[in-house]
Coordinates of C-alpha atoms in Angstrom, one line a residue:
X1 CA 23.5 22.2 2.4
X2 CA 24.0 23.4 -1.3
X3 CA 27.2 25.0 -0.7
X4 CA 28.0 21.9 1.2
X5 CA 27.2 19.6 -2.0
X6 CA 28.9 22.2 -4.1
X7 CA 31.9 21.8 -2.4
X8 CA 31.9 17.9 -2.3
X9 CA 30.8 18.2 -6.2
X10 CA 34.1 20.6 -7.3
X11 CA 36.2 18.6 -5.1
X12 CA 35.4 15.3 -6.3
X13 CA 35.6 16.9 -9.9
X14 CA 39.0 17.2 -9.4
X15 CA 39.6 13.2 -8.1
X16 CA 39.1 11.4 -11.4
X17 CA 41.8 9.5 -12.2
X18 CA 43.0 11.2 -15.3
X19 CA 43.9 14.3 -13.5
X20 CA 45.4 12.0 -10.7
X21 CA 47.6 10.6 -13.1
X22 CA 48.5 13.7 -14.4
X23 CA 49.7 14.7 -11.8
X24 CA 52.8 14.3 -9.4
X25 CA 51.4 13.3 -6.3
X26 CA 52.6 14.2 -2.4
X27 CA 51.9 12.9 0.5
X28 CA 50.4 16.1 1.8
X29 CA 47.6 16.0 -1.1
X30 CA 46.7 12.9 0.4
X31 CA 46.3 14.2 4.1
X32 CA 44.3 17.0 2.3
X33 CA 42.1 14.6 0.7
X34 CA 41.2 13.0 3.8
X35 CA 40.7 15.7 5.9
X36 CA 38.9 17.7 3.2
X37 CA 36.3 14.6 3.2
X38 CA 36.1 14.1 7.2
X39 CA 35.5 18.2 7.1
X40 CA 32.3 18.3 4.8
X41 CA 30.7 15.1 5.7
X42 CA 31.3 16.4 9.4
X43 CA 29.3 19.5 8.2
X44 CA 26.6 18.0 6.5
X45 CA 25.9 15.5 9.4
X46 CA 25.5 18.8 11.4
X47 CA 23.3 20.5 8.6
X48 CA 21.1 17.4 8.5
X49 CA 20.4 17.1 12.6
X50 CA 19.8 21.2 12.2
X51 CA 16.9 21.0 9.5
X52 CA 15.3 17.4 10.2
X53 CA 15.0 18.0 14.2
X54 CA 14.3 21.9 13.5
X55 CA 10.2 23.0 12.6
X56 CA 9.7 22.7 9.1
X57 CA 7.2 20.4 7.8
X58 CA 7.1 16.8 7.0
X59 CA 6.9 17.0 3.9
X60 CA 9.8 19.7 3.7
X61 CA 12.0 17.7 5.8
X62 CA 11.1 14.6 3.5
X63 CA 12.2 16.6 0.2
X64 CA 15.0 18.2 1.8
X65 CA 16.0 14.5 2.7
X66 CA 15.3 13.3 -0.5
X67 CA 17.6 15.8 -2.6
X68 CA 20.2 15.1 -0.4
X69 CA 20.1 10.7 -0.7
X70 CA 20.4 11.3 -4.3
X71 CA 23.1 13.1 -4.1
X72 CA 25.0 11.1 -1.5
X73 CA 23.9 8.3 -3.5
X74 CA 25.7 10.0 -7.1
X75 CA 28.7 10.6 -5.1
X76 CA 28.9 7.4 -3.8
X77 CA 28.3 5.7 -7.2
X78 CA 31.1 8.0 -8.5
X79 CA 33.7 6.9 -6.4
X80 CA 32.6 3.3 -7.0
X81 CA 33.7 4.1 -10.7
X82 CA 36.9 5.5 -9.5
X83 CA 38.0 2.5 -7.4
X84 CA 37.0 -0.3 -9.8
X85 CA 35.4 0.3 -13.5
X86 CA 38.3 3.0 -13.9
X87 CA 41.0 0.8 -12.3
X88 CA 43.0 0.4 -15.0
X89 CA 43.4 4.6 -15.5
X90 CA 45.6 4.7 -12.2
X91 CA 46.6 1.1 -11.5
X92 CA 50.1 1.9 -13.0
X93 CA 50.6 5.3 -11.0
X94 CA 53.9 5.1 -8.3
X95 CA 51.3 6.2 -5.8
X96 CA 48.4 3.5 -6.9
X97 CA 48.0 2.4 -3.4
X98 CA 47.1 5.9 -1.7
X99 CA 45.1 6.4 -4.8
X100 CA 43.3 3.2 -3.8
X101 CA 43.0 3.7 0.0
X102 CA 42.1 7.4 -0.5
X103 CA 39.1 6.4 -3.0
X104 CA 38.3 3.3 -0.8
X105 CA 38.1 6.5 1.9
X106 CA 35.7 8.3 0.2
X107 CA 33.4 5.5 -0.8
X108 CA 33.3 4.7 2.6
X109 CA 32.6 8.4 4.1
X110 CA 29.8 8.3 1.5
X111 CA 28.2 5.6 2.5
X112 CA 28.5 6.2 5.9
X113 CA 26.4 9.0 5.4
X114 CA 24.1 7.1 3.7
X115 CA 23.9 5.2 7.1
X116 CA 23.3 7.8 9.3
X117 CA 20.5 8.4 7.8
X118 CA 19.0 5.3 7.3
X119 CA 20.0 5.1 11.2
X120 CA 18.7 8.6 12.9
X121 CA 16.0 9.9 10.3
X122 CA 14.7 6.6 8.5
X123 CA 11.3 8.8 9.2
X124 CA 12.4 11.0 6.6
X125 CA 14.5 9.1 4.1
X126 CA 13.1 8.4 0.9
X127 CA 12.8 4.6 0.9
X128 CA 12.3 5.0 -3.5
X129 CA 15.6 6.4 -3.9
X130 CA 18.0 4.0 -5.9
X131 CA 20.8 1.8 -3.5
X132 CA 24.0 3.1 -4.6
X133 CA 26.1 1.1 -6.7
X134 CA 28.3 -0.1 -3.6
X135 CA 25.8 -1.6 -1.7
X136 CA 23.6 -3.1 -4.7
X137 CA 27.1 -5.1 -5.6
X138 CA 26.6 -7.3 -1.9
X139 CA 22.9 -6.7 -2.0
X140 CA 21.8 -8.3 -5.1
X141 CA 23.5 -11.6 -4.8
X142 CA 22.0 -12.1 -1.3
X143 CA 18.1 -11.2 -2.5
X144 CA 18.5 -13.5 -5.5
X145 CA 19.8 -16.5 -3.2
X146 CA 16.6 -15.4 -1.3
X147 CA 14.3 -15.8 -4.5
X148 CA 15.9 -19.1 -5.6
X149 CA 15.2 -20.6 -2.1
X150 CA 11.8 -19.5 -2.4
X151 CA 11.2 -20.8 -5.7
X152 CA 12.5 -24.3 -4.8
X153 CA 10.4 -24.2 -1.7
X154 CA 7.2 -23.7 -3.3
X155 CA 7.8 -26.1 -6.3
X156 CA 7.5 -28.4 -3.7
X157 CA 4.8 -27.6 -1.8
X158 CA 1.2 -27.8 -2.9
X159 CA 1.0 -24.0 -4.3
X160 CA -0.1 -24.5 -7.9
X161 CA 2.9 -23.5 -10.8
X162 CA 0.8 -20.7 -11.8
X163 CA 0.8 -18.8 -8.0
X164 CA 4.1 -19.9 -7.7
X165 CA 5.4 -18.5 -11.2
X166 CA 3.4 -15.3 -10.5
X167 CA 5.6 -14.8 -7.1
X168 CA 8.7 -15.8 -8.5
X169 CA 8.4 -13.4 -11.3
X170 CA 7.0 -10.4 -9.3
X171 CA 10.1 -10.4 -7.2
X172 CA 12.9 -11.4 -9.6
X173 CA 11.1 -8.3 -11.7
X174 CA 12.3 -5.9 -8.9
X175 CA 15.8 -6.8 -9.1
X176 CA 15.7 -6.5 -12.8
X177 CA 14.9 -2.8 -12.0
X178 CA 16.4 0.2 -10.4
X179 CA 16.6 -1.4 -7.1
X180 CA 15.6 0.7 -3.8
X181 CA 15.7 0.5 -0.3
X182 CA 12.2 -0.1 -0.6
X183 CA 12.6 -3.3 -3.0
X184 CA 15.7 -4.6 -0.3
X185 CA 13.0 -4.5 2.5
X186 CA 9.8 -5.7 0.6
X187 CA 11.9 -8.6 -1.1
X188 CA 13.6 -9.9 2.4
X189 CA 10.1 -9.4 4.4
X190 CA 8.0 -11.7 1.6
X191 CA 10.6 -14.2 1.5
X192 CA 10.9 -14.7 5.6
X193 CA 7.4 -14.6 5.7
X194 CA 7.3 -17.5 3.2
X195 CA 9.4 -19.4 5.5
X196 CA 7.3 -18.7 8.5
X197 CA 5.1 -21.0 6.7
X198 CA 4.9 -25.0 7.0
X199 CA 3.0 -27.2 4.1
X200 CA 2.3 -24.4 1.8
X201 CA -1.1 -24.1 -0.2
X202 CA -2.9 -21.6 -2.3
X203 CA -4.9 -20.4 0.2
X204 CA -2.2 -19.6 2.9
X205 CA -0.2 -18.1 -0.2
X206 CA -2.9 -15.9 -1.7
X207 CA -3.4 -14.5 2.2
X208 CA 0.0 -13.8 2.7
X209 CA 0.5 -12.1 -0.9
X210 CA -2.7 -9.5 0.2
X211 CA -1.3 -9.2 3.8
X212 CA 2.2 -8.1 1.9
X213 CA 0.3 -6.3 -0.7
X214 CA 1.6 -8.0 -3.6
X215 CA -0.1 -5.9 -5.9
X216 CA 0.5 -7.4 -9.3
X217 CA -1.7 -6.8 -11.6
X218 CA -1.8 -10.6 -12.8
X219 CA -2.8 -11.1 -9.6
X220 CA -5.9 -8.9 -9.0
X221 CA -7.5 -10.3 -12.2
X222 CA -6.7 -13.8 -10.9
X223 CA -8.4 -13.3 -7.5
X224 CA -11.3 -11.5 -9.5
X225 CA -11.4 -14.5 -12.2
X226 CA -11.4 -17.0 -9.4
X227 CA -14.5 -15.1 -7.8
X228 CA -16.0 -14.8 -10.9
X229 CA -15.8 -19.1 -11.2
X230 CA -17.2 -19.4 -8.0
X231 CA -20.2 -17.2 -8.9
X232 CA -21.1 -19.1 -11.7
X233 CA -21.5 -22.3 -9.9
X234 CA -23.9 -20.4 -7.6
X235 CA -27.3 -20.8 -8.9
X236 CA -29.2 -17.6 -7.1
X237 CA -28.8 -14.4 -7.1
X238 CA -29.5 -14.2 -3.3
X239 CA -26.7 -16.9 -2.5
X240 CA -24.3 -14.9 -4.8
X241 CA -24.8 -11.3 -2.7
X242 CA -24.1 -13.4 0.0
X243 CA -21.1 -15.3 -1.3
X244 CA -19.4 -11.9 -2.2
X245 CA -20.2 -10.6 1.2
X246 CA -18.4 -13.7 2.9
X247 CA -15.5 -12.8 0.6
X248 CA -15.7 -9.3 2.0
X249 CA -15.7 -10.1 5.2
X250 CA -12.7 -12.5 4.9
X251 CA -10.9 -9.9 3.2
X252 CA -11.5 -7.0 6.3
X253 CA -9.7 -10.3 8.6
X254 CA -6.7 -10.0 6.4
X255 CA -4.6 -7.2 7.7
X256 CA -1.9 -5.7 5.9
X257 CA 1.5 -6.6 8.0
X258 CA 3.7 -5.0 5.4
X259 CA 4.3 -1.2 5.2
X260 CA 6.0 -1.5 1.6
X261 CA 4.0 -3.0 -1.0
X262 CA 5.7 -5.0 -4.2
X263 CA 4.7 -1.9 -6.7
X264 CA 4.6 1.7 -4.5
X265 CA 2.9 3.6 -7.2
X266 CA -0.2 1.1 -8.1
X267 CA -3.1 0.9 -5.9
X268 CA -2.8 -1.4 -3.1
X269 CA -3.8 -4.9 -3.8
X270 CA -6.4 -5.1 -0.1
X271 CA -7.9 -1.9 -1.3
X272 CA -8.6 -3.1 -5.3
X273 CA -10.0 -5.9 -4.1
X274 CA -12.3 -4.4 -2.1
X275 CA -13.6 -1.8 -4.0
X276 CA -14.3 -5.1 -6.6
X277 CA -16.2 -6.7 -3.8
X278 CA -18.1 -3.9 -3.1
X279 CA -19.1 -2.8 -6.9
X280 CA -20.2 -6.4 -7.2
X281 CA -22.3 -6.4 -4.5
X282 CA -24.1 -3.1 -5.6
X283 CA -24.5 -4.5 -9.3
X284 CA -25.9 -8.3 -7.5
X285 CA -28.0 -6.0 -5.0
X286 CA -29.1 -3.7 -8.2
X287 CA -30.0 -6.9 -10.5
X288 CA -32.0 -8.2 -7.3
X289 CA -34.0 -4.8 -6.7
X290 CA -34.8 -4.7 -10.8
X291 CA -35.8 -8.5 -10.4
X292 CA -38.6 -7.4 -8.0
X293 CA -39.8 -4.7 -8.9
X294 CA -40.5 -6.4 -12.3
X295 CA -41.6 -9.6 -10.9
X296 CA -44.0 -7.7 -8.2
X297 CA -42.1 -9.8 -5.3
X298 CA -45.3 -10.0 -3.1
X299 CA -47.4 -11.1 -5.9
X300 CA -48.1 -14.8 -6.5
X301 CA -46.0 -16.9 -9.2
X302 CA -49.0 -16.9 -11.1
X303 CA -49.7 -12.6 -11.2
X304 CA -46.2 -11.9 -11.8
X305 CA -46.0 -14.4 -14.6
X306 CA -43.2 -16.9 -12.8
X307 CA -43.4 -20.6 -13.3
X308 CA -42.5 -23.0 -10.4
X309 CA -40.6 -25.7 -12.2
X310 CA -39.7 -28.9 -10.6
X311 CA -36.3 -29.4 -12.3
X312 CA -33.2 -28.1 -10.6
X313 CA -31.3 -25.3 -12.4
X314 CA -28.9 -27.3 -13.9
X315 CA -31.5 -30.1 -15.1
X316 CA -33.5 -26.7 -16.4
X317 CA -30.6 -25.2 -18.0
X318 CA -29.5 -28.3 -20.3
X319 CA -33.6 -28.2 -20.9
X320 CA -33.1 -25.3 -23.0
X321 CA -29.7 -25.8 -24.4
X322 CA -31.1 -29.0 -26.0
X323 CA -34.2 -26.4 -27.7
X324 CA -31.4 -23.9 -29.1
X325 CA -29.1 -27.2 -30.3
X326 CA -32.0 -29.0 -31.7
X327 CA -33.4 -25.3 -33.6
X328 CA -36.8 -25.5 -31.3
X329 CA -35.4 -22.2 -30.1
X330 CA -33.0 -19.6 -32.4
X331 CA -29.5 -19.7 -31.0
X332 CA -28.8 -16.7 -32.1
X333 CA -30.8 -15.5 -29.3
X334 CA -29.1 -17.6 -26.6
X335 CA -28.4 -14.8 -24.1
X336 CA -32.2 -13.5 -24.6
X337 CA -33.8 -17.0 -24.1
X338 CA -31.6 -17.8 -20.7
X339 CA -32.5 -14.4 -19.3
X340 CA -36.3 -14.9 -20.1
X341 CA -36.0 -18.1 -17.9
X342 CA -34.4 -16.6 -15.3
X343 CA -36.7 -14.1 -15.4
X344 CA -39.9 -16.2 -15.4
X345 CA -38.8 -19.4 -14.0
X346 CA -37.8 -20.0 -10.5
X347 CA -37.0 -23.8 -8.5
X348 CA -38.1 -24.9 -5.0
X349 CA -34.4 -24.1 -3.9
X350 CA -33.9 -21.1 -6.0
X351 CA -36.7 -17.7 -6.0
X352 CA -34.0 -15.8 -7.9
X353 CA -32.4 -17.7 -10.9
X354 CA -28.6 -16.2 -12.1
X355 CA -29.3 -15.9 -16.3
X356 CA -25.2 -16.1 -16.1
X357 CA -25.0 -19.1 -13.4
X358 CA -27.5 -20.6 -16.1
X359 CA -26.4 -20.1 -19.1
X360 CA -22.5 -21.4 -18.2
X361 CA -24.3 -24.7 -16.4
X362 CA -26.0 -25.5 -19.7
X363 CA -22.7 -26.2 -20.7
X364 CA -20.7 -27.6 -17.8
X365 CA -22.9 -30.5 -17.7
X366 CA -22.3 -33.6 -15.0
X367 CA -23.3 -36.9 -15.8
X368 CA -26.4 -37.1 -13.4
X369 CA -27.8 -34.2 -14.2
X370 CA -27.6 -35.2 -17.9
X371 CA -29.3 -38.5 -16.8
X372 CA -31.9 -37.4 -14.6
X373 CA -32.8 -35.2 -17.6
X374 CA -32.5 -38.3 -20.0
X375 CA -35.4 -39.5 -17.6
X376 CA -37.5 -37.0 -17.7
X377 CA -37.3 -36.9 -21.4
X378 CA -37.8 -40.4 -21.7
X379 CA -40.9 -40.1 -19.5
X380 CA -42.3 -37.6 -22.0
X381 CA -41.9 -40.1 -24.4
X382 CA -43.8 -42.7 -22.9
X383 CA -46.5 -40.4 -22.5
X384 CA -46.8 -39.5 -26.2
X385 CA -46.8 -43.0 -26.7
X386 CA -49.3 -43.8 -24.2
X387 CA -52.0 -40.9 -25.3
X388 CA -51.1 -40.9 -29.1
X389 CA -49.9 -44.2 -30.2
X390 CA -46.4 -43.1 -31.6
X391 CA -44.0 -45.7 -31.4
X392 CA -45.1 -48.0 -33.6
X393 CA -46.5 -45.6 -36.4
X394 CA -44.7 -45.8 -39.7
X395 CA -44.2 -43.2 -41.5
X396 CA -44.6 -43.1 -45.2
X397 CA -41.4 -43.0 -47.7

């Protein structure tokens, strides 16, 4: 094959169009051009069924492939520049319209090659390698018409603008970039996928971006911030081991249905996630064994120092906020006091409190909670008032 590039190389070498120009052309030159061309891509269309159906490796078939597309692909981009940026050089030349069939020739026998290898060996081919400049000039207008239909489709559907910007811009990025083969067929599978889908939502969106590996990094910490919400509403510990496992198991009935993946070299998006799911499980499980084994979990409330309490976690939660707002307890040592609660203070509906699902819902504070606390503290109240006489009492100036 080398001697096969280095002929193509030296030949081409000699088809800029300053030399053309310099030169007076015949017709024969031209018949040697073409034939010269139909020759060596004849050969290496031979060389490339001898070494990719012959018994080397995969992997030596792949970087044999690979060296080759780049090539083809340099050569193709060449005479791209010939016919069109370099126009002007050979535009004025008695034989300009040879010079323009015989280039338009060569693009073409380049790109042909590149065909017959996308066609007979796409096994082998190097989906990274860059499109050549030819086909990216009829490629990229069609994928951005494919992006603009998809952005107006979901600013219409019930996909929030945040998803829907974090789409948008995760594909128009790859067309920013050198674009490959790869980008092409990742770009035109999300899209029609997209399509496949009536009344649009986050949830059907989020699926599809995992099953197509949309592995943007905004992406994965938005899934992992979203978990993370959805823990903190979940009072136990127990409850939030078996949220994440729910999650898990949703996750294993996602299957990937793309073979490309929007970033090739990052982690893929269905295995992030689940290695997330599983380290939280293992730190939930962990927090849950140290919890017993401090608390002595076959011991009474009373031996292992826990105190039923007859307010719900939120209601318990404000309890204390209202201690550390009013100075009864130093709020300095907020995180301290709400894991000393959840430590020693568990509900009828909850064995294992969460210090962090505590600690955020002494802040995220509904109205009933608030007054079902108000009550309580009003009942308090009365019973000062009832055993010490306090209400009336006046103080002295």
């Amino acid at each position: 094959m080398n001697s096969t590039l280095l002929n193509l190389h030296a030949f081409i070498s000699q088809l800029t169009p300053r030399t053309l120009t310099l030169k007076e052309l015949q017709k024969t030159d031209f018949d040697k051009w073409k034939s010269f061309l139909e020759q060596e891509s004849g050969q290496l269309k031979s060389e490339m069924i001898f070494n990719l159906l012959g018994a080397a490796s995969l992997q030596e078939k792949q970087a044999w492939l690979a060296a080759l597309q780049d090539q083809l692909v340099l050569f193709s981009n060449q005479f791209n520049q010939y016919l069109f940026r370099d126009r002007r050089k050979w535009e004025s030349h008695p034989d300009s319209v040879l010079i323009r069939i015989n280039y338009l020739n060569s693009l073409s026998c380049m790109e042909n090659l590149l065909d017959f290898i996308n066609s007979e060996f796409a096994r082998y081919q190097n989906s990274q390698s860059r499109v050549s400049d030819f086909r990216l000039h009829k490629v990229i207008p069609e994928l951005r018409q494919q992006v603009r239909e998809l952005k107006t489709d979901l600013s219409v559907s019930a996909v929030s603008q945040t998803l829907a910007r974090m789409v948008i811009t995760g594909l128009s990025n790859l067309l920013k970039k050198d674009l490959s083969s790869y980008g092409i067929s990742y770009i035109s599978g999300f899209c029609s996928q997209c399509h496949k889908i009536t009344s649009m939502n986050d949830d059907q969106l989020c699926t599809l971006m995992i099953s197509m590996d949309f592995n943007q990094p905004d992406f994965y910490l938005a899934k992992i911030e979203q978990t993370d919400r959805h823990l903190y509403e979940i009072n136990g510990l127990h409850e939030q081991v078996e949220f994440i496992l729910n999650q898990k198991e949703k996750l294993l009935r996602k299957q990937i249905i793309s073979k490309y993946r929007l970033h090739p070299n990052l982690p893929s998006i269905w295995d992030d996630l689940r290695q997330y799911y599983n380290e939280k499980e293992q730190a939930l499980e962990a927090m849950l064994a140290l919890r017993r084994a401090a608390l002595k979990d076959q011991r009474s409330s009373e031996e292992s120092f826990r105190v039923l309490s007859l307010l719900t976690v939120p209601q318990l939660a404000l309890f204390f906020r209202i201690q550390l707002e009013k100075g009864i307890l130093i709020k300095e040592h907020i995180h301290d006091v709400f894991n000393f609660v959840a430590m020693h203070f568990y509900t009828e509906k909850t064995l294992f409190i969460s210090s962090g699902s505590l600690q955020r819902k002494s802040t995220d504070v509904d109205f009933p909670t608030a007054l079902k606390l108000w009550d309580t503290l009003s009942g308090m109240m009365e019973w000062l008032d009832e055993h010490f006489s306090v209400r009336n009492y006046q103080r002295s100036l």
